[in-house]
Coordinates of C-alpha atoms in Angstrom, one line a residue:
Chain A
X185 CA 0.0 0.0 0.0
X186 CA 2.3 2.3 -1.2
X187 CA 2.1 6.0 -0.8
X188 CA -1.1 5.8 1.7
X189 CA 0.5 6.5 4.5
X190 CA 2.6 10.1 3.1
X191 CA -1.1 11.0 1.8
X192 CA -2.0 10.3 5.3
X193 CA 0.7 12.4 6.8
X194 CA -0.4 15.4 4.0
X195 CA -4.0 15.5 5.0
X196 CA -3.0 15.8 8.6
X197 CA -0.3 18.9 7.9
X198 CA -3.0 20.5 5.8
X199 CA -5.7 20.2 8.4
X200 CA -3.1 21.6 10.8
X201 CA -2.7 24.2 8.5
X202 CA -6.7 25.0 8.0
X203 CA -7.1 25.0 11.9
X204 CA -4.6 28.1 11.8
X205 CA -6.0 30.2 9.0
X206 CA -9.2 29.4 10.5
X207 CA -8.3 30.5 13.7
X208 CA -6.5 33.8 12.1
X209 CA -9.9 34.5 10.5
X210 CA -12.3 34.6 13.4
X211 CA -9.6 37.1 15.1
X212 CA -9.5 39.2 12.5
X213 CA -13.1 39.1 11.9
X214 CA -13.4 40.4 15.9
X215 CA -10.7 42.9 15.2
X216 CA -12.7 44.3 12.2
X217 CA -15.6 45.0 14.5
X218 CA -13.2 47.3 17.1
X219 CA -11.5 48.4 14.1
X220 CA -14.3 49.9 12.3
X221 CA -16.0 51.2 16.0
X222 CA -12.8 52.8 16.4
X223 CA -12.9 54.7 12.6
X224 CA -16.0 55.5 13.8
X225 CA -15.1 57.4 16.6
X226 CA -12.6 59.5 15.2
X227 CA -15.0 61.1 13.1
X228 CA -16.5 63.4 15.5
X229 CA -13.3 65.2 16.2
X230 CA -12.8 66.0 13.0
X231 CA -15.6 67.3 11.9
X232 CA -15.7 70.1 14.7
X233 CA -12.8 71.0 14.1
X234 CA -13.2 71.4 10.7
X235 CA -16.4 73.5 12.0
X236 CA -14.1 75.7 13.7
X237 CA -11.3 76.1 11.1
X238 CA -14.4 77.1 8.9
X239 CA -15.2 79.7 11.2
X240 CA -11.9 80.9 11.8
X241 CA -11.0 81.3 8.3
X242 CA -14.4 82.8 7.9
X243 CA -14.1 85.4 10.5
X244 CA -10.6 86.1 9.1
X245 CA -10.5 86.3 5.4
X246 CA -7.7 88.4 5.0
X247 CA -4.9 86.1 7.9
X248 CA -4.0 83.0 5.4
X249 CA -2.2 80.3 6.9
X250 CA 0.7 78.4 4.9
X251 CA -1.3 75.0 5.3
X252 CA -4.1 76.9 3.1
X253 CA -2.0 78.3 0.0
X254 CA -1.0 76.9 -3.0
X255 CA 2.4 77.6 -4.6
X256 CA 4.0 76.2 -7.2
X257 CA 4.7 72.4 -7.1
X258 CA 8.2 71.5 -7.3
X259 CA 8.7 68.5 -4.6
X260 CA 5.8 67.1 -2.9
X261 CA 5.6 64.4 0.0
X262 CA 3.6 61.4 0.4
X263 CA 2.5 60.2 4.0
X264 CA 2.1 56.3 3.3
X265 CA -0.1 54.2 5.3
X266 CA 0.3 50.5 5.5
X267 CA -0.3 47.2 7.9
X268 CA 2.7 45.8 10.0
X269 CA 1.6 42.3 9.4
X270 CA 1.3 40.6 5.9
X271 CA -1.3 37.6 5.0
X272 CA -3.7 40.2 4.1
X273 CA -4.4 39.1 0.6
X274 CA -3.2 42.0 -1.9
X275 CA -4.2 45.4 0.4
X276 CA -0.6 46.7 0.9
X277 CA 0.3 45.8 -2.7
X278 CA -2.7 47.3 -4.2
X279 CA -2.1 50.6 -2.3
X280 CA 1.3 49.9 -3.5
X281 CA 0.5 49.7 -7.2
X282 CA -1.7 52.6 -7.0
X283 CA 1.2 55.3 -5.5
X284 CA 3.6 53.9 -7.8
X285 CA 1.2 54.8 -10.5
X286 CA 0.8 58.6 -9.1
X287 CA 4.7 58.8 -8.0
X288 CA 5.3 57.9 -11.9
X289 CA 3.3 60.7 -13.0
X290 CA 4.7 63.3 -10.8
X291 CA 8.0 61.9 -11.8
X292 CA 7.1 62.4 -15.2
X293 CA 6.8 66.3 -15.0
X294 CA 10.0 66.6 -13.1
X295 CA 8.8 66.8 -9.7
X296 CA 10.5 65.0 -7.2
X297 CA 9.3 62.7 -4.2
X298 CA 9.9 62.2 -0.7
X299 CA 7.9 59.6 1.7
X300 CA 7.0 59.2 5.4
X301 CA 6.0 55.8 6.1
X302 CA 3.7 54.0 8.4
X303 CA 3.6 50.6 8.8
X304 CA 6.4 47.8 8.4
X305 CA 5.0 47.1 4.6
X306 CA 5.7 50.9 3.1
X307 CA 9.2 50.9 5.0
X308 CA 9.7 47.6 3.7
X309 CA 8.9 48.7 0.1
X310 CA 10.7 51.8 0.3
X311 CA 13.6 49.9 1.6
X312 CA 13.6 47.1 -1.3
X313 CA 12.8 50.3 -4.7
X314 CA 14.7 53.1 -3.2
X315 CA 13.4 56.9 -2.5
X316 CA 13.8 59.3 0.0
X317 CA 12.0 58.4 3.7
X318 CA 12.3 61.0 5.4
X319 CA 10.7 59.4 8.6
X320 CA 8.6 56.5 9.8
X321 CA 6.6 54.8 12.5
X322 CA 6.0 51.2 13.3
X323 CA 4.4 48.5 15.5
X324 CA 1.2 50.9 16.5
X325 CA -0.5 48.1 17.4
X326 CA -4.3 47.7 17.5
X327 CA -5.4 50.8 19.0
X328 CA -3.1 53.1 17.7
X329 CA -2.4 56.4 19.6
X330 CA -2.0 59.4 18.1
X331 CA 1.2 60.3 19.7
X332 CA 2.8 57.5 17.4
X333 CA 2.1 59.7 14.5
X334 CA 2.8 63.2 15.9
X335 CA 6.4 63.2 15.1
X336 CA 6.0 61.7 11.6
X337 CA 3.0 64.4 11.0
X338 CA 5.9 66.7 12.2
X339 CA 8.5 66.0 9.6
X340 CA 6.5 66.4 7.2
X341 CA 4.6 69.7 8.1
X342 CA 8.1 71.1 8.9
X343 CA 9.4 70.0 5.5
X344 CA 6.8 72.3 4.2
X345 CA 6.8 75.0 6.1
X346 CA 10.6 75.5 5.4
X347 CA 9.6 75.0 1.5
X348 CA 11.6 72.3 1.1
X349 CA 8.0 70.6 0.0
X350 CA 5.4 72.3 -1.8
X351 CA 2.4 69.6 -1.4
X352 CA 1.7 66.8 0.8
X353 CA -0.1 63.6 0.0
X354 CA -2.0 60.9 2.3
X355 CA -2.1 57.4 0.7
X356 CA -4.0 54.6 2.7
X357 CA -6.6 52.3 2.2
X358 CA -10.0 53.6 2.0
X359 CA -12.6 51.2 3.7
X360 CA -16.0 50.9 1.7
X361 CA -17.1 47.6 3.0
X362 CA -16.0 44.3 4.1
X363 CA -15.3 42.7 1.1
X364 CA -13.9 45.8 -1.0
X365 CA -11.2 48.5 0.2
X366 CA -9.9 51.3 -2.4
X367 CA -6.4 52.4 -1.9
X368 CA -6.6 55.9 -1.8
X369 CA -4.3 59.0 -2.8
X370 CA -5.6 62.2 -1.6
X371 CA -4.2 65.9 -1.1
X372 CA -3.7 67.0 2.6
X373 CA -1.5 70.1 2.3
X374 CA -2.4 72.3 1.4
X375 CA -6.0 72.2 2.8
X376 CA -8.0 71.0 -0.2
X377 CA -11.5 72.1 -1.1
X378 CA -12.5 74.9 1.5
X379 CA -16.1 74.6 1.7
X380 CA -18.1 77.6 0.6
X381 CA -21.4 77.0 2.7
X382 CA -22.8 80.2 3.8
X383 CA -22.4 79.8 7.8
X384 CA -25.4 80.9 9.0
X385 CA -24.3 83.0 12.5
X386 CA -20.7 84.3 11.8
X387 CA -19.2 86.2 14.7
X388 CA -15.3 87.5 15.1
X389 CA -13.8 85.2 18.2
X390 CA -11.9 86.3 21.0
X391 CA -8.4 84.9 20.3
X392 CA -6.5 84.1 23.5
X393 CA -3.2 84.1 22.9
X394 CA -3.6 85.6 19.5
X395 CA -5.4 84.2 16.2
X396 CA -2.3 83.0 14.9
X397 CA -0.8 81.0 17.7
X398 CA -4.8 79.3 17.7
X399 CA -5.2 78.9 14.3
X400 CA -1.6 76.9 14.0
X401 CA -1.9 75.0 16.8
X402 CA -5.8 73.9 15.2
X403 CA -4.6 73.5 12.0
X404 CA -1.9 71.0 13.0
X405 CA -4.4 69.2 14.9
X406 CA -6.3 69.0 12.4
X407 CA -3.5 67.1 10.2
X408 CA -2.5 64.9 12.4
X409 CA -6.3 63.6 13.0
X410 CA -6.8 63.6 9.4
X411 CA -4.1 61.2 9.5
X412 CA -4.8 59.4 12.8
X413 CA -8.0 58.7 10.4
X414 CA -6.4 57.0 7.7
X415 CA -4.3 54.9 10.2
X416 CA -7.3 53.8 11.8
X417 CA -9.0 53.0 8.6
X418 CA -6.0 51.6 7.4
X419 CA -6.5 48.8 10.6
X420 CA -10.2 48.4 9.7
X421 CA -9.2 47.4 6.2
X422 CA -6.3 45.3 7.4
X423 CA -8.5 43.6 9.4
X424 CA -11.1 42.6 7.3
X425 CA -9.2 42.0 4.2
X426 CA -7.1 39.6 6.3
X427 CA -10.6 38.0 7.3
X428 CA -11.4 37.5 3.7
X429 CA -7.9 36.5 2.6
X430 CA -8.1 33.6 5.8
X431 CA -11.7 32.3 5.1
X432 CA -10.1 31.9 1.1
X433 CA -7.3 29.9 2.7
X434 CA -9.5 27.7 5.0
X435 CA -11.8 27.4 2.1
X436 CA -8.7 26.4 -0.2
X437 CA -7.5 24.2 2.5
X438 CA -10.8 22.1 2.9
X439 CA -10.7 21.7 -1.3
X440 CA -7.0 20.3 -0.9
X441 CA -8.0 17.7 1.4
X442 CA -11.1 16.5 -0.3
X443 CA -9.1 15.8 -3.0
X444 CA -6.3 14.1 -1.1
X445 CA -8.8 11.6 0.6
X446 CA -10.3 10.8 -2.5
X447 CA -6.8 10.0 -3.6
X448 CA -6.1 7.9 -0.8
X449 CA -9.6 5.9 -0.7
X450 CA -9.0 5.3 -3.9
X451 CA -5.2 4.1 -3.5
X452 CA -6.4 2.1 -0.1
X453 CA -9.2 0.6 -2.5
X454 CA -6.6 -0.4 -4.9
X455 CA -4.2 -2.4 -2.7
X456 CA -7.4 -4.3 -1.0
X457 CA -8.5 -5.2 -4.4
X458 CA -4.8 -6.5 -5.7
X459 CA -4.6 -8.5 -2.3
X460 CA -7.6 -10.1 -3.2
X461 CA -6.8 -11.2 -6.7
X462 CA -3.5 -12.3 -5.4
X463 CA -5.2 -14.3 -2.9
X464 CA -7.7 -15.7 -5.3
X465 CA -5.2 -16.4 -7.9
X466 CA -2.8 -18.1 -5.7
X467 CA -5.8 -20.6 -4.5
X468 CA -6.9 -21.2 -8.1
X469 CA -3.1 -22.7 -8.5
X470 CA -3.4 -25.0 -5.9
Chain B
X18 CA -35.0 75.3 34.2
X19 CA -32.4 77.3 34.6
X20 CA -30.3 78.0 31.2
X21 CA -27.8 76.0 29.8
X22 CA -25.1 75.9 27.4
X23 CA -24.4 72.5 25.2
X24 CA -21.0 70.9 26.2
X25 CA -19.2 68.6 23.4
X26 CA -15.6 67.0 24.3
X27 CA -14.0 65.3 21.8
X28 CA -10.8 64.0 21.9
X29 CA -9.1 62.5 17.7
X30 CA -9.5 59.0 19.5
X31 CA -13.1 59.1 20.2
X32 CA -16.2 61.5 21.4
X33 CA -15.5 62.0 25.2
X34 CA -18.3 63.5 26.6
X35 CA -22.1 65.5 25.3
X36 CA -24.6 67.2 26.9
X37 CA -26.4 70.2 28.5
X38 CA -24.7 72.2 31.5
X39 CA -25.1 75.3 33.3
X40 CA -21.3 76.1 33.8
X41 CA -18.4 74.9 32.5
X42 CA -14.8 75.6 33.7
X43 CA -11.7 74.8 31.3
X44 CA -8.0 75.7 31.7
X45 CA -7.2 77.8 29.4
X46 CA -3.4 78.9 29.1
X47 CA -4.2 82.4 30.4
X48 CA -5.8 81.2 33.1
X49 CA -9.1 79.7 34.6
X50 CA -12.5 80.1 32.2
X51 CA -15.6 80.2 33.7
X52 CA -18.2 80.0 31.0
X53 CA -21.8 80.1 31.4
X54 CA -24.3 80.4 28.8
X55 CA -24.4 83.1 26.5
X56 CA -20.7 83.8 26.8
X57 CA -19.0 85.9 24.0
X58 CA -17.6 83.9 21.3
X59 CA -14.0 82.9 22.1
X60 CA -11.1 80.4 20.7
X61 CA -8.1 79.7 23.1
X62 CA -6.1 77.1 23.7
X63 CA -5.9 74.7 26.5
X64 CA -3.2 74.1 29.1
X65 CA -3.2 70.7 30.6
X66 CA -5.5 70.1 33.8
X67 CA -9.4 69.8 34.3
X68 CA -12.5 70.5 32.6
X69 CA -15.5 70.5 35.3
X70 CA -18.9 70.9 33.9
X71 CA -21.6 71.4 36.3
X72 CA -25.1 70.7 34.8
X73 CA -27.1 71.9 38.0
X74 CA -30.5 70.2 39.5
X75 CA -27.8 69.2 41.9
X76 CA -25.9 66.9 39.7
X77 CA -22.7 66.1 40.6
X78 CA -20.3 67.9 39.4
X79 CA -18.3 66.0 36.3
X80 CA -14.5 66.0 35.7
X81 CA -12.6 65.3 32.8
X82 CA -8.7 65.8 32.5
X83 CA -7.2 67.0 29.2
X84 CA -3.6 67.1 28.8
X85 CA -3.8 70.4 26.3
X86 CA -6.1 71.0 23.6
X87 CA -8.3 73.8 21.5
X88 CA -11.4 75.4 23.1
X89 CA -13.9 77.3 20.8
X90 CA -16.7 79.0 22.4
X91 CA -20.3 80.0 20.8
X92 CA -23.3 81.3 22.8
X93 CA -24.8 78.2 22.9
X94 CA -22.1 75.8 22.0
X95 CA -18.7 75.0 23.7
X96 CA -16.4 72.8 21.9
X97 CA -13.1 70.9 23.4
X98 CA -10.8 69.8 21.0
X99 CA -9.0 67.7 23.9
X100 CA -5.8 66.1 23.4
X101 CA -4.8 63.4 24.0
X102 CA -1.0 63.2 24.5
X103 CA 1.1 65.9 26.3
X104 CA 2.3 68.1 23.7
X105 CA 4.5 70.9 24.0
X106 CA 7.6 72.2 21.2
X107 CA 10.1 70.8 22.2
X108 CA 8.2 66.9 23.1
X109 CA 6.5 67.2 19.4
X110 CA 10.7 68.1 17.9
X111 CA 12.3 64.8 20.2
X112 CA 9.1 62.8 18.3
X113 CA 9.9 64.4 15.0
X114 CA 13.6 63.6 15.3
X115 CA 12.8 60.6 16.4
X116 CA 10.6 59.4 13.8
X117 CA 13.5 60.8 11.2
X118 CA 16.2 58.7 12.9
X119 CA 14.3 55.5 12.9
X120 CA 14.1 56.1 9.1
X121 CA 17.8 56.5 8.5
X122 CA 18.4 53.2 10.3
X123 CA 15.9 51.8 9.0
X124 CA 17.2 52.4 5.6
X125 CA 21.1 52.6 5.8
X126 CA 22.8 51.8 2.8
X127 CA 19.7 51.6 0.0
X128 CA 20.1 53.6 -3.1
X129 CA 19.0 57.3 -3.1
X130 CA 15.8 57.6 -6.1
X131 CA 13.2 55.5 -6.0
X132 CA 12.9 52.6 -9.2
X133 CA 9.8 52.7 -10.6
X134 CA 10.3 50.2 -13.2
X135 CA 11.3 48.0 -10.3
X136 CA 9.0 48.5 -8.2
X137 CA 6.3 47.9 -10.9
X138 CA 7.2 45.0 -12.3
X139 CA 7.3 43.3 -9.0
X140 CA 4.0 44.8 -8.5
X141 CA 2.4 43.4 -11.5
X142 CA 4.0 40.1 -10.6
X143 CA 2.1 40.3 -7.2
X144 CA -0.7 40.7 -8.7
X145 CA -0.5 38.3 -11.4
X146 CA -0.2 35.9 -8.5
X147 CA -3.3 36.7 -6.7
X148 CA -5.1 36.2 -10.0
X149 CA -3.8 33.0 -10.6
X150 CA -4.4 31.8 -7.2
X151 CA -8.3 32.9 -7.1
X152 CA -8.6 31.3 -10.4
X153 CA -7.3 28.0 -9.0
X154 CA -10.0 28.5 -6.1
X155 CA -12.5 29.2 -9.1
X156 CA -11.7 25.3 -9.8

């Protein structure tokens, strides 16, 4: 009965196997609940305090901030977002794919590139194709906090404050549901799309120190949640694109060993049947 | 019922607090606010310490700490932008330095530009990959 018992030995590795992934995705699929409760909860914050920056620039037309002019692009800076972990099925490569695609083009009209990672996978990519990192942050965990981020945020704001950047991008993962997540590009600096809605009161604030000190401190706030945002959505897609990548994998592993017992019925089957002839054959001689 | 003044604290990691109050005292860097309904709009920023917000019927008296933050004041509306972490120049400069070291070590030695071409084609071989195997799970 040759072969049975390595097709025995392979069904039992790949059920080992299919108890992991299996395992992996019912954590994940608990993680994507917190996940997307805790991109939830961010929203909130900034949305007042994108309320208040409307006021402020509302109440003072004339005081612009750096954050909120354009000027010619001649190096802009991308923020990427990423997991830590792999086994996530394509997420970080897609994102991947995607800023490769809008670093090209920016390339193409001579503008050059600089990058602040987050996440093991962008430093990891960086590391393996080359360009300029000017800072990073890793291991934030589940929850992450937003003080992980500050001094990336930092780098990067400096950068373009001093002018050694004219523009800086945020690229993360975009969560739409469980099953799809869009890699994203978008604009953060300077503030894109000021919206025009008529306030309804408006009202000059009392500024304590002064309107400038405030609006700086708000406006770097502001950054730094928009990017505590795309971290944390960034988690809620990691999360559930593991979940789908693991449930594949189980799925994939339960195929396999259908197959293999089929294969070894039918090779079990075989050496019962040979025995038999043998035995029948070898009483027909005597 | 005597008039009140609608409190929201929100912190970038979640909503902290919401609701009505009659008087609500914040830390503000120039010293202690008091602010009751109908205050005159105002926008200051926080030092770290305690918000109380007192919401009278003789209700106890809430506390919440902030470690710094923004405070934006309308008539009927007061706003914390709370923060989370300490901040302070020099604390947010050792995390930006920080953050730029970690990079050079993390990248000692790797050419300067970034290869597209590279990067793309092992991109496209990724993704080739994935194809195939969800095909084979098609199967």
């Amino acid at each position: 009965m040759a072969g049975a018992k390595e097709i025995r030995t392979k069904i039992a590795s790949i059920k080992n196997t299919q108890k992991i992934t299996s395992a992996m995705e019912m954590v994940a699929a608990a993680k994507m609940r917190k996940a997307q409760e805790r991109k939830e909860a961010t929203a909130p914050y900034a949305e007042k305090m994108k309320s208040v920056i409307g006021h402020l620039s509302h109440a003072h037309p004339e005081y612009k901030h750096s954050f909120m002019i354009e000027r010619e692009v001649k190096r802009v800076g991308y923020i990427v977002i990423s997991s830590d972990r792999g086994l996530c099925g394509g997420l970080n490569n897609n994102l991947f794919r995607q800023l490769a695609r809008n670093i090209k083009v920016q390339q193409e009209s001579g503008i050059e590139v600089e990058f602040c990672t987050i996440g093991k996978k962008a430093l990891g990519f960086f590391r393996r194709y080359g360009g300029r990192v000017m800072a990073e942050a890793t291991q934030l965990g589940e929850a992450p906090r937003i003080e992980d981020l500050i001094g990336v945020v930092k780098v990067m704001l400096d950068a373009y404050e001093n002018g050694e950047i004219d523009r800086i991008y945020i690229a993360y993962n975009h969560f739409v549901n469980t099953m799809t997540q869009n890699p994203t590009v978008e604009q953060l600096v300077p503030i894109a799309g000021e919206s025009e809605e008529e306030l309804k009161h408006h009202w000059d604030y009392i500024y304590e120190p002064d309107s400038k000190e405030v609006l700086d401190g708000l406006l770097t706030r502001y950054i730094e949640s928009l990017t505590y945002q795309g971290v944390v959505e960034n988690g809620a897609c990691e999360q559930s694109a593991r979940m789908v990548a693991m449930k594949s994998a189980s799925d994939n592993a339960g195929e396999l060993i259908d197959e293999l017992q089929l294969i070894y019925n039918k090779a079990r089957q075989a050496a019962i049947t040979q025995e038999i002839s043998e035995i029948v054959s070898g009483a027909a001689a005597v | 019922m005597a008039m009140t003044i609608h409190v929201d604290i929100v912190s970038a990691e979640g909503a902290i607090h919401s609701g009505l109050a009659e008087m609500v005292y914040a830390p503000a860097v120039m010293g202690e606010l008091g602010i009751a309904p109908r205050h005159t709009p105002l926008v200051t920023q926080l030092k770290p310490g305690e918000i109380r917000v007192d919401e009278g019927d003789g209700k106890e008296i809430q506390h919440f700490f902030v470690s710094g933050g923004i405070l934006e004041i309308q008539p009927h509306v007061v706003t914390v932008l709370a923060d989370t972490a300490i901040r302070a120049a020099d604390l947010d400069e050792a995390a930006a330095l920080e953050a730029k070291r970690r990079a050079e070590d993390a990248l000692a030695g790797q050419q300067a530009d970034f290869e597209h071409a590279k990067a793309q084609a092992e991109l496209a071989e990724a993704a080739a990959q994935l194809r195939a195997i969800e095909r084979l799970r098609k199967k």
